[in-house]
Amino acid sequence: MPDMAKSDDAAVPGARTLVLMRHAEAFPAPHGDLGRASDLSRPLTPSGRRKAGQRGTQLREIGFHPDLVLISPAIRSSETYTALGPFPAAPPPTIVQEAGLYESGPDSILDIIRLIPDKFNNIIVIGHNPDLYHLTLDLAGRAIDDPDKSVLIRGFPTASIASFRIHGHWHDLAAKRATLSLVLCA
């Protein structure tokens, strides 16, 4: 986790952006090996790299540029971030590999996000299903009833993105306390 020194907690920060992204399509584990080591070492497919590149373009088009990137220890997560392409930001984002993003559950991911110092305003978390999907649904609440966002009812396939606007401190983030602003699934 990045430097956890808190910034001025007395001041309520402005709007922040939290992007939850499922990794892009990866190759299956060799020889059907279902072990943790094999799963962590699965690389992206060529189609997964292309889709991640498209997602990067879409994020840049809406003006998103992360100042913090949290990725799971799985190779497919770091390859997804790389395939997004460069974001026009100076300085470059802080990139943290976070073990707690792999098979830990949506509550654990939310706990990790709550530990983020307020100096970070635009965060992308790249991880796995079902955890990211369930966290997306928890944060979105009834927003999935919106016709533009109802696609979430069908799931969170590879390279899906849910972008939220957060008003307040990261440590205050809770279910239904975020505004779902963008969903990219398919």
Short mmCIF file of N, CA and C in Angstrom, two decimals:
data_model
loop_
_atom_site.label_atom_id
_atom_site.label_comp_id
_atom_site.label_asym_id
_atom_site.label_seq_id
_atom_site.Cartn_x
_atom_site.Cartn_y
_atom_site.Cartn_z
N MET A 1 0.85 -1.17 0.00
CA MET A 1 0.00 0.00 0.00
C MET A 1 0.90 1.23 0.00
N PRO A 2 0.47 2.29 -0.64
CA PRO A 2 1.27 3.51 -0.68
C PRO A 2 1.40 4.14 0.70
N ASP A 3 2.24 5.16 0.80
CA ASP A 3 2.45 5.88 2.03
C ASP A 3 1.09 6.19 2.67
N MET A 4 0.87 5.71 3.85
CA MET A 4 -0.44 5.82 4.47
C MET A 4 -0.59 7.07 5.33
N ALA A 5 0.37 7.96 5.28
CA ALA A 5 0.25 9.20 6.03
C ALA A 5 -0.98 9.95 5.52
N LYS A 6 -1.84 10.28 6.43
CA LYS A 6 -3.08 10.97 6.04
C LYS A 6 -2.80 12.42 5.71
N SER A 7 -3.51 12.92 4.74
CA SER A 7 -3.46 14.35 4.47
C SER A 7 -4.43 15.03 5.43
N ASP A 8 -4.69 16.27 5.25
CA ASP A 8 -5.56 17.03 6.14
C ASP A 8 -6.96 16.45 6.14
N ASP A 9 -7.26 15.64 7.16
CA ASP A 9 -8.57 15.00 7.24
C ASP A 9 -9.67 15.97 7.65
N ALA A 10 -9.31 17.15 8.13
CA ALA A 10 -10.32 18.11 8.54
C ALA A 10 -11.09 18.66 7.35
N ALA A 11 -10.41 18.82 6.24
CA ALA A 11 -11.06 19.35 5.04
C ALA A 11 -11.71 18.20 4.27
N VAL A 12 -12.93 18.41 3.85
CA VAL A 12 -13.61 17.40 3.04
C VAL A 12 -13.14 17.56 1.60
N PRO A 13 -12.57 16.50 1.03
CA PRO A 13 -12.06 16.60 -0.33
C PRO A 13 -13.19 16.73 -1.35
N GLY A 14 -12.84 17.21 -2.53
CA GLY A 14 -13.80 17.32 -3.63
C GLY A 14 -14.10 15.96 -4.20
N ALA A 15 -14.72 15.95 -5.35
CA ALA A 15 -15.08 14.70 -6.00
C ALA A 15 -13.84 13.91 -6.39
N ARG A 16 -13.92 12.64 -6.21
CA ARG A 16 -12.84 11.70 -6.57
C ARG A 16 -13.43 10.69 -7.55
N THR A 17 -12.55 9.99 -8.24
CA THR A 17 -12.99 8.95 -9.16
C THR A 17 -12.39 7.62 -8.74
N LEU A 18 -13.23 6.62 -8.65
CA LEU A 18 -12.81 5.25 -8.39
C LEU A 18 -13.25 4.41 -9.58
N VAL A 19 -12.29 3.79 -10.26
CA VAL A 19 -12.58 2.90 -11.37
C VAL A 19 -12.29 1.48 -10.92
N LEU A 20 -13.28 0.62 -11.02
CA LEU A 20 -13.10 -0.81 -10.76
C LEU A 20 -13.08 -1.50 -12.10
N MET A 21 -12.02 -2.25 -12.36
CA MET A 21 -11.87 -2.92 -13.65
C MET A 21 -11.51 -4.38 -13.45
N ARG A 22 -12.28 -5.22 -14.09
CA ARG A 22 -11.92 -6.64 -14.13
C ARG A 22 -10.82 -6.80 -15.17
N HIS A 23 -9.85 -7.63 -14.89
CA HIS A 23 -8.77 -7.88 -15.85
C HIS A 23 -9.34 -8.30 -17.20
N ALA A 24 -8.55 -8.09 -18.23
CA ALA A 24 -8.96 -8.51 -19.59
C ALA A 24 -8.83 -10.03 -19.73
N GLU A 25 -9.33 -10.53 -20.86
CA GLU A 25 -9.34 -11.98 -21.10
C GLU A 25 -7.93 -12.56 -21.03
N ALA A 26 -7.81 -13.67 -20.31
CA ALA A 26 -6.52 -14.35 -20.15
C ALA A 26 -6.62 -15.78 -20.67
N PHE A 27 -5.46 -16.33 -20.99
CA PHE A 27 -5.39 -17.74 -21.39
C PHE A 27 -5.77 -18.62 -20.20
N PRO A 28 -6.33 -19.79 -20.47
CA PRO A 28 -6.59 -20.72 -19.36
C PRO A 28 -5.26 -21.24 -18.80
N ALA A 29 -5.32 -21.77 -17.60
CA ALA A 29 -4.12 -22.35 -17.00
C ALA A 29 -3.67 -23.55 -17.83
N PRO A 30 -2.36 -23.75 -17.96
CA PRO A 30 -1.88 -24.88 -18.75
C PRO A 30 -2.31 -26.22 -18.16
N HIS A 31 -2.69 -27.12 -19.01
CA HIS A 31 -3.05 -28.50 -18.65
C HIS A 31 -4.16 -28.56 -17.62
N GLY A 32 -5.01 -27.53 -17.57
CA GLY A 32 -6.13 -27.53 -16.64
C GLY A 32 -5.73 -27.41 -15.18
N ASP A 33 -4.51 -26.99 -14.92
CA ASP A 33 -4.02 -26.84 -13.55
C ASP A 33 -4.82 -25.75 -12.85
N LEU A 34 -5.49 -26.10 -11.77
CA LEU A 34 -6.32 -25.16 -11.05
C LEU A 34 -5.63 -24.59 -9.81
N GLY A 35 -4.34 -24.82 -9.68
CA GLY A 35 -3.61 -24.32 -8.52
C GLY A 35 -3.41 -22.82 -8.56
N ARG A 36 -3.14 -22.25 -7.39
CA ARG A 36 -2.96 -20.81 -7.25
C ARG A 36 -1.81 -20.30 -8.11
N ALA A 37 -0.69 -20.98 -8.10
CA ALA A 37 0.48 -20.51 -8.87
C ALA A 37 0.17 -20.46 -10.36
N SER A 38 -0.52 -21.48 -10.88
CA SER A 38 -0.88 -21.49 -12.30
C SER A 38 -1.86 -20.38 -12.62
N ASP A 39 -2.81 -20.16 -11.73
CA ASP A 39 -3.79 -19.12 -11.97
C ASP A 39 -3.14 -17.74 -11.96
N LEU A 40 -2.24 -17.50 -11.04
CA LEU A 40 -1.58 -16.20 -10.96
C LEU A 40 -0.70 -15.92 -12.17
N SER A 41 -0.23 -16.95 -12.85
CA SER A 41 0.69 -16.76 -13.97
C SER A 41 0.02 -16.73 -15.34
N ARG A 42 -1.29 -16.68 -15.39
CA ARG A 42 -2.00 -16.68 -16.68
C ARG A 42 -1.87 -15.31 -17.37
N PRO A 43 -1.31 -15.29 -18.59
CA PRO A 43 -1.18 -14.02 -19.32
C PRO A 43 -2.44 -13.70 -20.13
N LEU A 44 -2.50 -12.47 -20.60
CA LEU A 44 -3.62 -12.05 -21.45
C LEU A 44 -3.54 -12.70 -22.82
N THR A 45 -4.69 -12.90 -23.43
CA THR A 45 -4.76 -13.34 -24.82
C THR A 45 -4.57 -12.11 -25.71
N PRO A 46 -4.27 -12.30 -26.99
CA PRO A 46 -4.21 -11.14 -27.90
C PRO A 46 -5.51 -10.34 -27.89
N SER A 47 -6.64 -11.03 -27.86
CA SER A 47 -7.92 -10.33 -27.82
C SER A 47 -8.08 -9.56 -26.52
N GLY A 48 -7.59 -10.09 -25.40
CA GLY A 48 -7.63 -9.40 -24.12
C GLY A 48 -6.80 -8.13 -24.16
N ARG A 49 -5.63 -8.18 -24.80
CA ARG A 49 -4.79 -6.98 -24.92
C ARG A 49 -5.49 -5.90 -25.74
N ARG A 50 -6.14 -6.31 -26.83
CA ARG A 50 -6.87 -5.34 -27.67
C ARG A 50 -8.01 -4.69 -26.88
N LYS A 51 -8.76 -5.51 -26.17
CA LYS A 51 -9.90 -4.99 -25.40
C LYS A 51 -9.42 -4.04 -24.30
N ALA A 52 -8.34 -4.39 -23.62
CA ALA A 52 -7.79 -3.50 -22.60
C ALA A 52 -7.34 -2.18 -23.23
N GLY A 53 -6.74 -2.25 -24.41
CA GLY A 53 -6.35 -1.03 -25.11
C GLY A 53 -7.55 -0.15 -25.42
N GLN A 54 -8.66 -0.78 -25.83
CA GLN A 54 -9.89 -0.02 -26.09
C GLN A 54 -10.40 0.64 -24.81
N ARG A 55 -10.33 -0.09 -23.71
CA ARG A 55 -10.78 0.48 -22.42
C ARG A 55 -9.89 1.67 -22.03
N GLY A 56 -8.60 1.56 -22.27
CA GLY A 56 -7.71 2.68 -21.97
C GLY A 56 -8.10 3.91 -22.78
N THR A 57 -8.39 3.71 -24.05
CA THR A 57 -8.84 4.83 -24.90
C THR A 57 -10.12 5.43 -24.35
N GLN A 58 -11.06 4.60 -23.95
CA GLN A 58 -12.32 5.10 -23.41
C GLN A 58 -12.11 5.89 -22.11
N LEU A 59 -11.21 5.41 -21.27
CA LEU A 59 -10.93 6.14 -20.03
C LEU A 59 -10.28 7.50 -20.32
N ARG A 60 -9.36 7.53 -21.26
CA ARG A 60 -8.72 8.81 -21.62
C ARG A 60 -9.74 9.77 -22.23
N GLU A 61 -10.68 9.23 -23.01
CA GLU A 61 -11.71 10.09 -23.63
C GLU A 61 -12.60 10.78 -22.60
N ILE A 62 -12.80 10.16 -21.44
CA ILE A 62 -13.60 10.81 -20.40
C ILE A 62 -12.72 11.63 -19.45
N GLY A 63 -11.45 11.71 -19.76
CA GLY A 63 -10.54 12.54 -18.97
C GLY A 63 -9.99 11.88 -17.71
N PHE A 64 -10.12 10.57 -17.61
CA PHE A 64 -9.59 9.87 -16.44
C PHE A 64 -8.10 9.66 -16.59
N HIS A 65 -7.38 10.00 -15.57
CA HIS A 65 -5.96 9.66 -15.47
C HIS A 65 -5.67 9.33 -14.02
N PRO A 66 -5.26 8.10 -13.75
CA PRO A 66 -5.09 7.67 -12.36
C PRO A 66 -3.86 8.30 -11.71
N ASP A 67 -4.00 8.56 -10.42
CA ASP A 67 -2.79 8.90 -9.66
C ASP A 67 -2.39 7.73 -8.77
N LEU A 68 -3.28 6.72 -8.65
CA LEU A 68 -2.97 5.49 -7.94
C LEU A 68 -3.57 4.32 -8.71
N VAL A 69 -2.76 3.29 -8.92
CA VAL A 69 -3.19 2.06 -9.59
C VAL A 69 -2.97 0.92 -8.61
N LEU A 70 -4.04 0.20 -8.28
CA LEU A 70 -3.94 -0.98 -7.43
C LEU A 70 -4.21 -2.19 -8.31
N ILE A 71 -3.27 -3.12 -8.33
CA ILE A 71 -3.44 -4.32 -9.15
C ILE A 71 -3.22 -5.56 -8.29
N SER A 72 -3.92 -6.61 -8.65
CA SER A 72 -3.74 -7.88 -7.94
C SER A 72 -2.40 -8.48 -8.34
N PRO A 73 -1.94 -9.48 -7.63
CA PRO A 73 -0.66 -10.11 -7.97
C PRO A 73 -0.70 -10.99 -9.23
N ALA A 74 -1.87 -11.17 -9.82
CA ALA A 74 -1.98 -12.00 -11.02
C ALA A 74 -1.37 -11.27 -12.23
N ILE A 75 -0.62 -12.00 -13.02
CA ILE A 75 0.02 -11.41 -14.20
C ILE A 75 -1.02 -10.76 -15.12
N ARG A 76 -2.18 -11.37 -15.24
CA ARG A 76 -3.20 -10.81 -16.13
C ARG A 76 -3.65 -9.42 -15.68
N SER A 77 -3.57 -9.12 -14.40
CA SER A 77 -3.94 -7.79 -13.91
C SER A 77 -2.89 -6.74 -14.29
N SER A 78 -1.62 -7.07 -14.09
CA SER A 78 -0.58 -6.10 -14.47
C SER A 78 -0.51 -5.94 -15.98
N GLU A 79 -0.73 -7.01 -16.73
CA GLU A 79 -0.76 -6.90 -18.19
C GLU A 79 -1.96 -6.07 -18.65
N THR A 80 -3.07 -6.18 -17.94
CA THR A 80 -4.24 -5.35 -18.29
C THR A 80 -3.90 -3.88 -18.12
N TYR A 81 -3.27 -3.53 -17.01
CA TYR A 81 -2.91 -2.12 -16.80
C TYR A 81 -1.95 -1.64 -17.89
N THR A 82 -0.95 -2.44 -18.21
CA THR A 82 0.00 -2.06 -19.25
C THR A 82 -0.71 -1.87 -20.59
N ALA A 83 -1.64 -2.77 -20.91
CA ALA A 83 -2.35 -2.71 -22.19
C ALA A 83 -3.32 -1.51 -22.28
N LEU A 84 -3.69 -0.93 -21.14
CA LEU A 84 -4.54 0.26 -21.18
C LEU A 84 -3.84 1.39 -21.94
N GLY A 85 -2.52 1.37 -21.92
CA GLY A 85 -1.77 2.42 -22.60
C GLY A 85 -1.49 3.57 -21.64
N PRO A 86 -0.68 4.52 -22.08
CA PRO A 86 -0.29 5.61 -21.18
C PRO A 86 -1.44 6.60 -20.93
N PHE A 87 -1.45 7.13 -19.73
CA PHE A 87 -2.40 8.18 -19.37
C PHE A 87 -1.64 9.49 -19.31
N PRO A 88 -2.22 10.56 -19.83
CA PRO A 88 -1.53 11.85 -19.85
C PRO A 88 -1.53 12.49 -18.47
N ALA A 89 -0.61 12.08 -17.65
CA ALA A 89 -0.54 12.63 -16.30
C ALA A 89 0.90 12.87 -15.90
N ALA A 90 1.10 13.92 -15.19
CA ALA A 90 2.42 14.17 -14.63
C ALA A 90 2.19 14.52 -13.17
N PRO A 91 2.78 13.89 -12.27
CA PRO A 91 3.71 12.78 -12.41
C PRO A 91 2.97 11.48 -12.74
N PRO A 92 3.71 10.45 -13.13
CA PRO A 92 3.05 9.17 -13.42
C PRO A 92 2.39 8.62 -12.15
N PRO A 93 1.40 7.74 -12.33
CA PRO A 93 0.69 7.22 -11.15
C PRO A 93 1.58 6.33 -10.29
N THR A 94 1.19 6.25 -9.03
CA THR A 94 1.78 5.27 -8.12
C THR A 94 1.12 3.94 -8.43
N ILE A 95 1.93 2.91 -8.62
CA ILE A 95 1.40 1.58 -8.94
C ILE A 95 1.73 0.65 -7.77
N VAL A 96 0.70 -0.01 -7.24
CA VAL A 96 0.88 -0.88 -6.09
C VAL A 96 0.25 -2.24 -6.40
N GLN A 97 1.06 -3.28 -6.24
CA GLN A 97 0.52 -4.63 -6.34
C GLN A 97 -0.01 -4.99 -4.96
N GLU A 98 -1.29 -5.31 -4.89
CA GLU A 98 -1.97 -5.53 -3.62
C GLU A 98 -2.50 -6.96 -3.56
N ALA A 99 -1.89 -7.79 -2.71
CA ALA A 99 -2.28 -9.20 -2.59
C ALA A 99 -3.74 -9.35 -2.21
N GLY A 100 -4.28 -8.41 -1.47
CA GLY A 100 -5.65 -8.49 -1.01
C GLY A 100 -6.70 -8.32 -2.10
N LEU A 101 -6.26 -8.08 -3.33
CA LEU A 101 -7.20 -7.99 -4.46
C LEU A 101 -7.43 -9.33 -5.12
N TYR A 102 -6.78 -10.37 -4.65
CA TYR A 102 -6.90 -11.69 -5.26
C TYR A 102 -7.63 -12.62 -4.30
N GLU A 103 -8.84 -13.03 -4.68
CA GLU A 103 -9.65 -14.00 -3.94
C GLU A 103 -9.81 -13.64 -2.47
N SER A 104 -10.12 -12.39 -2.20
CA SER A 104 -10.26 -11.95 -0.81
C SER A 104 -11.68 -11.53 -0.45
N GLY A 105 -12.52 -11.31 -1.43
CA GLY A 105 -13.89 -10.90 -1.19
C GLY A 105 -14.07 -9.40 -1.32
N PRO A 106 -15.30 -8.98 -1.64
CA PRO A 106 -15.57 -7.56 -1.86
C PRO A 106 -15.34 -6.70 -0.62
N ASP A 107 -15.62 -7.22 0.57
CA ASP A 107 -15.41 -6.44 1.78
C ASP A 107 -13.93 -6.15 2.00
N SER A 108 -13.08 -7.11 1.68
CA SER A 108 -11.63 -6.90 1.82
C SER A 108 -11.14 -5.84 0.84
N ILE A 109 -11.68 -5.86 -0.37
CA ILE A 109 -11.28 -4.84 -1.36
C ILE A 109 -11.74 -3.46 -0.89
N LEU A 110 -12.94 -3.38 -0.37
CA LEU A 110 -13.43 -2.11 0.16
C LEU A 110 -12.55 -1.63 1.31
N ASP A 111 -12.12 -2.54 2.18
CA ASP A 111 -11.22 -2.17 3.28
C ASP A 111 -9.90 -1.62 2.76
N ILE A 112 -9.38 -2.20 1.68
CA ILE A 112 -8.14 -1.72 1.07
C ILE A 112 -8.34 -0.29 0.55
N ILE A 113 -9.46 -0.07 -0.12
CA ILE A 113 -9.74 1.27 -0.67
C ILE A 113 -9.88 2.29 0.46
N ARG A 114 -10.49 1.88 1.55
CA ARG A 114 -10.66 2.79 2.69
C ARG A 114 -9.34 3.23 3.31
N LEU A 115 -8.29 2.46 3.10
CA LEU A 115 -6.96 2.80 3.65
C LEU A 115 -6.18 3.78 2.77
N ILE A 116 -6.71 4.10 1.61
CA ILE A 116 -6.00 4.97 0.68
C ILE A 116 -5.94 6.39 1.25
N PRO A 117 -4.76 6.98 1.26
CA PRO A 117 -4.64 8.36 1.74
C PRO A 117 -5.40 9.33 0.84
N ASP A 118 -5.88 10.40 1.44
CA ASP A 118 -6.66 11.39 0.71
C ASP A 118 -5.86 12.13 -0.35
N LYS A 119 -4.55 12.00 -0.35
CA LYS A 119 -3.77 12.69 -1.39
C LYS A 119 -4.03 12.10 -2.78
N PHE A 120 -4.63 10.91 -2.84
CA PHE A 120 -4.97 10.28 -4.11
C PHE A 120 -6.43 10.58 -4.45
N ASN A 121 -6.68 11.04 -5.67
CA ASN A 121 -8.04 11.40 -6.07
C ASN A 121 -8.62 10.52 -7.17
N ASN A 122 -7.78 9.95 -8.02
CA ASN A 122 -8.24 9.15 -9.16
C ASN A 122 -7.57 7.78 -9.08
N ILE A 123 -8.37 6.79 -8.78
CA ILE A 123 -7.83 5.46 -8.52
C ILE A 123 -8.44 4.45 -9.47
N ILE A 124 -7.61 3.55 -9.94
CA ILE A 124 -8.12 2.40 -10.68
C ILE A 124 -7.68 1.14 -9.93
N VAL A 125 -8.62 0.24 -9.74
CA VAL A 125 -8.39 -1.04 -9.10
C VAL A 125 -8.61 -2.11 -10.16
N ILE A 126 -7.59 -2.91 -10.42
CA ILE A 126 -7.71 -3.97 -11.43
C ILE A 126 -7.61 -5.31 -10.72
N GLY A 127 -8.71 -6.07 -10.80
CA GLY A 127 -8.76 -7.33 -10.09
C GLY A 127 -9.65 -8.34 -10.77
N HIS A 128 -10.42 -9.07 -9.97
CA HIS A 128 -11.06 -10.30 -10.43
C HIS A 128 -12.52 -10.39 -9.99
N ASN A 129 -13.24 -11.24 -10.71
CA ASN A 129 -14.59 -11.63 -10.32
C ASN A 129 -14.49 -12.84 -9.41
N PRO A 130 -15.45 -13.09 -8.61
CA PRO A 130 -16.70 -12.34 -8.46
C PRO A 130 -16.56 -11.10 -7.55
N ASP A 131 -15.39 -10.92 -6.96
CA ASP A 131 -15.22 -9.87 -5.94
C ASP A 131 -15.50 -8.47 -6.47
N LEU A 132 -14.93 -8.11 -7.62
CA LEU A 132 -15.15 -6.76 -8.14
C LEU A 132 -16.60 -6.55 -8.55
N TYR A 133 -17.22 -7.56 -9.09
CA TYR A 133 -18.62 -7.46 -9.47
C TYR A 133 -19.49 -7.19 -8.25
N HIS A 134 -19.27 -7.95 -7.19
CA HIS A 134 -20.08 -7.77 -5.98
C HIS A 134 -19.81 -6.41 -5.34
N LEU A 135 -18.56 -5.96 -5.36
CA LEU A 135 -18.26 -4.63 -4.82
C LEU A 135 -18.93 -3.56 -5.67
N THR A 136 -18.92 -3.72 -6.98
CA THR A 136 -19.59 -2.78 -7.87
C THR A 136 -21.08 -2.69 -7.53
N LEU A 137 -21.72 -3.83 -7.37
CA LEU A 137 -23.15 -3.83 -7.03
C LEU A 137 -23.40 -3.19 -5.66
N ASP A 138 -22.52 -3.49 -4.69
CA ASP A 138 -22.67 -2.91 -3.36
C ASP A 138 -22.57 -1.39 -3.40
N LEU A 139 -21.56 -0.88 -4.11
CA LEU A 139 -21.36 0.57 -4.17
C LEU A 139 -22.46 1.25 -4.98
N ALA A 140 -22.91 0.60 -6.04
CA ALA A 140 -23.89 1.20 -6.94
C ALA A 140 -25.28 1.29 -6.34
N GLY A 141 -25.63 0.32 -5.53
CA GLY A 141 -26.98 0.32 -4.96
C GLY A 141 -28.03 0.30 -6.05
N ARG A 142 -29.00 1.17 -5.98
CA ARG A 142 -30.11 1.19 -6.94
C ARG A 142 -29.74 1.83 -8.26
N ALA A 143 -28.53 2.32 -8.40
CA ALA A 143 -28.13 2.95 -9.66
C ALA A 143 -28.22 1.98 -10.83
N ILE A 144 -28.18 0.68 -10.55
CA ILE A 144 -28.26 -0.27 -11.66
C ILE A 144 -29.65 -0.31 -12.26
N ASP A 145 -30.61 0.37 -11.63
CA ASP A 145 -31.95 0.47 -12.23
C ASP A 145 -31.97 1.47 -13.38
N ASP A 146 -30.96 2.33 -13.46
CA ASP A 146 -30.83 3.30 -14.56
C ASP A 146 -30.61 2.51 -15.86
N PRO A 147 -31.37 2.78 -16.92
CA PRO A 147 -31.22 2.02 -18.17
C PRO A 147 -29.79 2.02 -18.72
N ASP A 148 -29.03 3.10 -18.51
CA ASP A 148 -27.66 3.15 -19.00
C ASP A 148 -26.73 2.25 -18.20
N LYS A 149 -27.15 1.86 -17.02
CA LYS A 149 -26.27 1.07 -16.15
C LYS A 149 -26.81 -0.32 -15.85
N SER A 150 -28.01 -0.61 -16.36
CA SER A 150 -28.64 -1.89 -16.07
C SER A 150 -27.89 -3.07 -16.66
N VAL A 151 -26.93 -2.81 -17.55
CA VAL A 151 -26.12 -3.89 -18.11
C VAL A 151 -25.41 -4.67 -17.00
N LEU A 152 -25.21 -4.05 -15.85
CA LEU A 152 -24.56 -4.74 -14.74
C LEU A 152 -25.36 -5.93 -14.23
N ILE A 153 -26.64 -5.93 -14.48
CA ILE A 153 -27.47 -7.04 -14.04
C ILE A 153 -27.00 -8.35 -14.68
N ARG A 154 -26.43 -8.25 -15.87
CA ARG A 154 -25.98 -9.44 -16.60
C ARG A 154 -24.59 -9.89 -16.20
N GLY A 155 -23.90 -9.18 -15.33
CA GLY A 155 -22.59 -9.61 -14.88
C GLY A 155 -21.52 -8.58 -15.18
N PHE A 156 -20.27 -9.00 -15.01
CA PHE A 156 -19.10 -8.13 -15.14
C PHE A 156 -18.03 -8.91 -15.89
N PRO A 157 -18.18 -9.03 -17.23
CA PRO A 157 -17.24 -9.84 -18.00
C PRO A 157 -15.83 -9.25 -18.00
N THR A 158 -14.90 -9.99 -18.55
CA THR A 158 -13.52 -9.51 -18.60
C THR A 158 -13.46 -8.14 -19.26
N ALA A 159 -12.56 -7.31 -18.76
CA ALA A 159 -12.32 -5.93 -19.22
C ALA A 159 -13.48 -4.99 -18.94
N SER A 160 -14.38 -5.38 -18.05
CA SER A 160 -15.47 -4.48 -17.67
C SER A 160 -14.95 -3.39 -16.75
N ILE A 161 -15.62 -2.24 -16.82
CA ILE A 161 -15.26 -1.09 -15.99
C ILE A 161 -16.52 -0.52 -15.37
N ALA A 162 -16.41 -0.20 -14.09
CA ALA A 162 -17.44 0.58 -13.39
C ALA A 162 -16.72 1.77 -12.78
N SER A 163 -17.16 2.96 -13.15
CA SER A 163 -16.53 4.19 -12.65
C SER A 163 -17.50 4.88 -11.69
N PHE A 164 -16.97 5.28 -10.54
CA PHE A 164 -17.77 5.91 -9.50
C PHE A 164 -17.21 7.29 -9.16
N ARG A 165 -18.11 8.21 -8.85
CA ARG A 165 -17.73 9.50 -8.27
C ARG A 165 -17.91 9.35 -6.76
N ILE A 166 -16.89 9.77 -6.05
CA ILE A 166 -16.88 9.66 -4.60
C ILE A 166 -16.77 11.08 -4.05
N HIS A 167 -17.63 11.42 -3.13
CA HIS A 167 -17.58 12.73 -2.48
C HIS A 167 -17.24 12.49 -1.02
N GLY A 168 -16.05 12.88 -0.64
CA GLY A 168 -15.63 12.68 0.74
C GLY A 168 -14.33 11.90 0.80
N HIS A 169 -14.02 11.46 2.00
CA HIS A 169 -12.77 10.75 2.26
C HIS A 169 -12.89 9.28 1.86
N TRP A 170 -11.76 8.71 1.45
CA TRP A 170 -11.76 7.29 1.10
C TRP A 170 -12.19 6.45 2.30
N HIS A 171 -11.75 6.82 3.50
CA HIS A 171 -12.07 5.99 4.67
C HIS A 171 -13.56 5.99 5.00
N ASP A 172 -14.34 6.88 4.39
CA ASP A 172 -15.78 6.90 4.60
C ASP A 172 -16.57 6.12 3.55
N LEU A 173 -15.88 5.57 2.57
CA LEU A 173 -16.57 4.86 1.49
C LEU A 173 -17.34 3.66 2.04
N ALA A 174 -18.57 3.54 1.61
CA ALA A 174 -19.43 2.45 2.07
C ALA A 174 -20.42 2.09 0.97
N ALA A 175 -21.09 0.97 1.15
CA ALA A 175 -22.12 0.55 0.20
C ALA A 175 -23.13 1.67 -0.01
N LYS A 176 -23.50 1.87 -1.25
CA LYS A 176 -24.49 2.87 -1.66
C LYS A 176 -24.07 4.30 -1.36
N ARG A 177 -22.76 4.54 -1.15
CA ARG A 177 -22.28 5.89 -0.85
C ARG A 177 -21.38 6.39 -1.98
N ALA A 178 -21.60 5.89 -3.17
CA ALA A 178 -20.83 6.30 -4.34
C ALA A 178 -21.83 6.49 -5.49
N THR A 179 -21.45 7.33 -6.44
CA THR A 179 -22.31 7.58 -7.59
C THR A 179 -21.74 6.85 -8.80
N LEU A 180 -22.47 5.88 -9.29
CA LEU A 180 -22.05 5.14 -10.49
C LEU A 180 -22.19 6.04 -11.69
N SER A 181 -21.08 6.40 -12.30
CA SER A 181 -21.13 7.38 -13.40
C SER A 181 -20.92 6.76 -14.77
N LEU A 182 -20.30 5.59 -14.83
CA LEU A 182 -20.02 4.97 -16.14
C LEU A 182 -19.90 3.47 -15.96
N VAL A 183 -20.49 2.74 -16.89
CA VAL A 183 -20.35 1.28 -16.93
C VAL A 183 -19.94 0.91 -18.35
N LEU A 184 -18.87 0.16 -18.47
CA LEU A 184 -18.42 -0.36 -19.75
C LEU A 184 -18.32 -1.88 -19.63
N CYS A 185 -19.31 -2.56 -20.15
CA CYS A 185 -19.35 -4.04 -20.14
C CYS A 185 -19.65 -4.50 -21.55
N ALA A 186 -18.99 -5.49 -21.99
CA ALA A 186 -19.21 -6.12 -23.30
C ALA A 186 -17.98 -6.08 -24.14
#
